[in-house]
PDB file of C-alpha atoms in Angstrom:
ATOM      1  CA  UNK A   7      -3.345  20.493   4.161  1.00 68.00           C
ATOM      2  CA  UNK A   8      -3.783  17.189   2.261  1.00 77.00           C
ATOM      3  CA  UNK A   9      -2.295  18.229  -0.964  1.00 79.00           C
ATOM      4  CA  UNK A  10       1.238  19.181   1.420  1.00 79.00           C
ATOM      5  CA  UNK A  11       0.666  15.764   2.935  1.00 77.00           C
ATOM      6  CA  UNK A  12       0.171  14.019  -0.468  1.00 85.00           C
ATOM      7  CA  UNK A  13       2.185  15.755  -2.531  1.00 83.00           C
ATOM      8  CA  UNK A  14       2.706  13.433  -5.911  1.00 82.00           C
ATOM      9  CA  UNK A  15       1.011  10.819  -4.367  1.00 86.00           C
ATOM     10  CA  UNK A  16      -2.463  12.530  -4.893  1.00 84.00           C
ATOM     11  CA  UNK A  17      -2.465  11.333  -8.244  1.00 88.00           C
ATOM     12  CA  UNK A  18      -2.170   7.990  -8.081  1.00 93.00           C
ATOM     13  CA  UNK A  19      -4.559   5.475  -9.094  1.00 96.00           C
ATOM     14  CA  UNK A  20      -6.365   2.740  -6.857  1.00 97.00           C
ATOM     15  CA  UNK A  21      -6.719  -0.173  -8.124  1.00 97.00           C
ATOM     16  CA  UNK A  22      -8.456  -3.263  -6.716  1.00 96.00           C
ATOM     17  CA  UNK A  23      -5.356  -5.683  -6.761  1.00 97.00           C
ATOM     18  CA  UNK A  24      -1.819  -5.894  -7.917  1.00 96.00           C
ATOM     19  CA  UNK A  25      -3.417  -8.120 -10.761  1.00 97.00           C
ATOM     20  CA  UNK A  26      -5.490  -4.601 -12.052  1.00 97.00           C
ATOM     21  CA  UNK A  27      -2.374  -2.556 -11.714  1.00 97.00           C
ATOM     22  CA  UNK A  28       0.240  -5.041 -14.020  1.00 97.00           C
ATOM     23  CA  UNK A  29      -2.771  -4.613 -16.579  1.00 97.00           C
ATOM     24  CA  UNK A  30      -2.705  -1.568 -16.386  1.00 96.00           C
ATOM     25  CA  UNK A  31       0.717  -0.554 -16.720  1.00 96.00           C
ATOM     26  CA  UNK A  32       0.921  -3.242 -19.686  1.00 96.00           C
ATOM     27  CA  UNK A  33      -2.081  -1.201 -21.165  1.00 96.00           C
ATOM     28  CA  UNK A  34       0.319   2.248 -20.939  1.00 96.00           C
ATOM     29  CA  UNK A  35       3.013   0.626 -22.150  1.00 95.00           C
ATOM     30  CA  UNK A  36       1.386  -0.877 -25.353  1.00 95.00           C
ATOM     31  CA  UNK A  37      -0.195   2.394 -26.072  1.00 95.00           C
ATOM     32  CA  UNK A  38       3.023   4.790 -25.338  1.00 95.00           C
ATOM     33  CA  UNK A  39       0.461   6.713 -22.949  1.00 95.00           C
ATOM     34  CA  UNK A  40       2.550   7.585 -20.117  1.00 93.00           C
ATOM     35  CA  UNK A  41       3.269   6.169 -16.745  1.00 91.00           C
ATOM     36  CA  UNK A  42       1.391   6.231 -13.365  1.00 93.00           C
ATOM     37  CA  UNK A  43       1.444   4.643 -10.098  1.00 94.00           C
ATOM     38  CA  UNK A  44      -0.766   2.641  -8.582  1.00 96.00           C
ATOM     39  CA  UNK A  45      -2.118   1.609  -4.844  1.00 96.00           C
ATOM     40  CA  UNK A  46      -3.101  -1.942  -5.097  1.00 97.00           C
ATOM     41  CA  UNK A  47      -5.462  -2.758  -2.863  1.00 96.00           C
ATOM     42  CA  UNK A  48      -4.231  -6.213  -1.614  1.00 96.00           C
ATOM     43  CA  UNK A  49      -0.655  -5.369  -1.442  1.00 96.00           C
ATOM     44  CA  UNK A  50      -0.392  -1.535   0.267  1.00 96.00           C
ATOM     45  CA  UNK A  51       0.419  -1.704   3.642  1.00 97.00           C
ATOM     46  CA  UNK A  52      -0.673   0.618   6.400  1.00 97.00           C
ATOM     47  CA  UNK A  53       1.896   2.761   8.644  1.00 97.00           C
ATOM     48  CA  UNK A  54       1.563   4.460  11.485  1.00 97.00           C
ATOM     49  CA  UNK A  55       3.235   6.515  14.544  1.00 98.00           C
ATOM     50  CA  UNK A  56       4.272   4.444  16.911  1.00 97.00           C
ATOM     51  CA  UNK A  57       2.188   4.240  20.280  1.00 97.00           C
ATOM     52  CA  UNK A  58       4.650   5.528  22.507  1.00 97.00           C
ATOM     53  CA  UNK A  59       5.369   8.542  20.575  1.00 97.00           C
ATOM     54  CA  UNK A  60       1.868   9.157  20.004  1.00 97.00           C
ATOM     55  CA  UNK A  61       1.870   9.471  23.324  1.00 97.00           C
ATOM     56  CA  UNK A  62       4.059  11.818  23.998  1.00 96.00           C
ATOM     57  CA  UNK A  63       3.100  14.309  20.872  1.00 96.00           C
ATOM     58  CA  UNK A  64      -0.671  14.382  21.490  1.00 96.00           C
ATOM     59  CA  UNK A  65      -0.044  16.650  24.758  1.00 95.00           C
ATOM     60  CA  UNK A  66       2.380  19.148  23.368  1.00 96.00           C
ATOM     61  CA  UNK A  67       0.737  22.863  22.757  1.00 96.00           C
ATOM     62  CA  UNK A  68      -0.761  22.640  18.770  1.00 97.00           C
ATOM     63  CA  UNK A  69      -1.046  19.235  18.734  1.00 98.00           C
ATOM     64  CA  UNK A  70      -4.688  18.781  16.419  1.00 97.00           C
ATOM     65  CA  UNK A  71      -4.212  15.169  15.309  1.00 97.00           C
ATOM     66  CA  UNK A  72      -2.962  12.368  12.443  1.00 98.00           C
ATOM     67  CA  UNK A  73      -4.122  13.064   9.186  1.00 97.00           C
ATOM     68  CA  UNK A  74      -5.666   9.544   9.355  1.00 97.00           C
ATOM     69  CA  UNK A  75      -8.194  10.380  11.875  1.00 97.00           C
ATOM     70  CA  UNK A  76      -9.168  13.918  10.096  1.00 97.00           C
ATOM     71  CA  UNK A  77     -10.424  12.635   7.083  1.00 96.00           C
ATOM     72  CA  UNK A  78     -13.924  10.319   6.476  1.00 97.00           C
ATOM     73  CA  UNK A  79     -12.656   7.120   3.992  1.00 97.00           C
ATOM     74  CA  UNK A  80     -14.366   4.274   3.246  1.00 97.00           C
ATOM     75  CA  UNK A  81     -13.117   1.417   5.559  1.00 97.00           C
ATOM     76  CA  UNK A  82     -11.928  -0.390   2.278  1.00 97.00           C
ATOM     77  CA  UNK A  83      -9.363   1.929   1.528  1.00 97.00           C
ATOM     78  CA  UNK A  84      -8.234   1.995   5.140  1.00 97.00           C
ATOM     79  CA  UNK A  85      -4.340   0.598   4.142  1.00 97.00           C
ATOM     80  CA  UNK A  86      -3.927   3.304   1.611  1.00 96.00           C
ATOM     81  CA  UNK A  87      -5.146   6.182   3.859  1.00 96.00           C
ATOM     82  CA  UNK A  88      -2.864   4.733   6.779  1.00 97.00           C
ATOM     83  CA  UNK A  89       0.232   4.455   4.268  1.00 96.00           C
ATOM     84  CA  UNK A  90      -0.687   8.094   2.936  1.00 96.00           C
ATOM     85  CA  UNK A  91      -1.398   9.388   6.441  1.00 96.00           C
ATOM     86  CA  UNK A  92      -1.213   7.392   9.316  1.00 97.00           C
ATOM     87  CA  UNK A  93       2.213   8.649   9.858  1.00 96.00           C
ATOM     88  CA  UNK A  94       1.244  12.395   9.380  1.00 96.00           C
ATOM     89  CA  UNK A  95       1.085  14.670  12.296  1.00 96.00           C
ATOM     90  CA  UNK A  96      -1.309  18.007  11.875  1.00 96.00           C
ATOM     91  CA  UNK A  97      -0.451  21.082  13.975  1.00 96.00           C
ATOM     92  CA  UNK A  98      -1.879  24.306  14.460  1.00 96.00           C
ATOM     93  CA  UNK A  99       1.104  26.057  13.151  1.00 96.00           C
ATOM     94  CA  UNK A 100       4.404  25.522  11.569  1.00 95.00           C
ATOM     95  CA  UNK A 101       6.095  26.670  14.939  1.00 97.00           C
ATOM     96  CA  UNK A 102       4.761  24.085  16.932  1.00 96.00           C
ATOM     97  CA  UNK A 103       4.939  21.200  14.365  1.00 95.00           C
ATOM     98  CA  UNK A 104       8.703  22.409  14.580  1.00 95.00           C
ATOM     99  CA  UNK A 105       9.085  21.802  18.385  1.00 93.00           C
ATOM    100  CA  UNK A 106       7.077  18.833  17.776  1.00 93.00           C
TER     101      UNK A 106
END
């Protein structure tokens, strides 16, 4: 389920600050090695499902949860987990996350 919810974004690199990631990318750059993206700590922001919605979804049949919730993180990675999957909704089945 994560790797649907992830997608390309399962390979990018966490850095501890915006600072880290410029280095880096000057690093790749100098050495013709590629390119990557990067999830500065200190600069990703969190998202999320709005309250109200919430609301509403959590008590329609096949309703399990957001990603967010389903997975154990390390509370200093919360931001990137919320950006990655706060706004993720896991059903039971893709006929229900269709009415959904």
């Amino acid at each position: 389920m994560l790797d649907s919810a992830l997608g390309a974004s399962a390979n990018n690199i966490i850095t501890e600050d915006d600072d880290c990631a410029k280095e880096a990318i000057e690093y790749l750059k100098r050495k013709d090695a590629g390119r990557c993206t990067f999830f500065p700590l200190n600069v990703i922001k969190p998202r999320s499902i709005e309250p109200e919605t919430l609301k509403v979804i959590e008590n329609i049949n096949g309703f399990i949860g957001v990603a967010s919730d389903l997975v154990i993180y390390d509370s200093k990675f919360y931001n990137i987990i919320m950006n990655q999957l706060g706004n993720i909704i896991v059903c039971d089945n893709i006929a229900n996350a269709t009415i959904i």
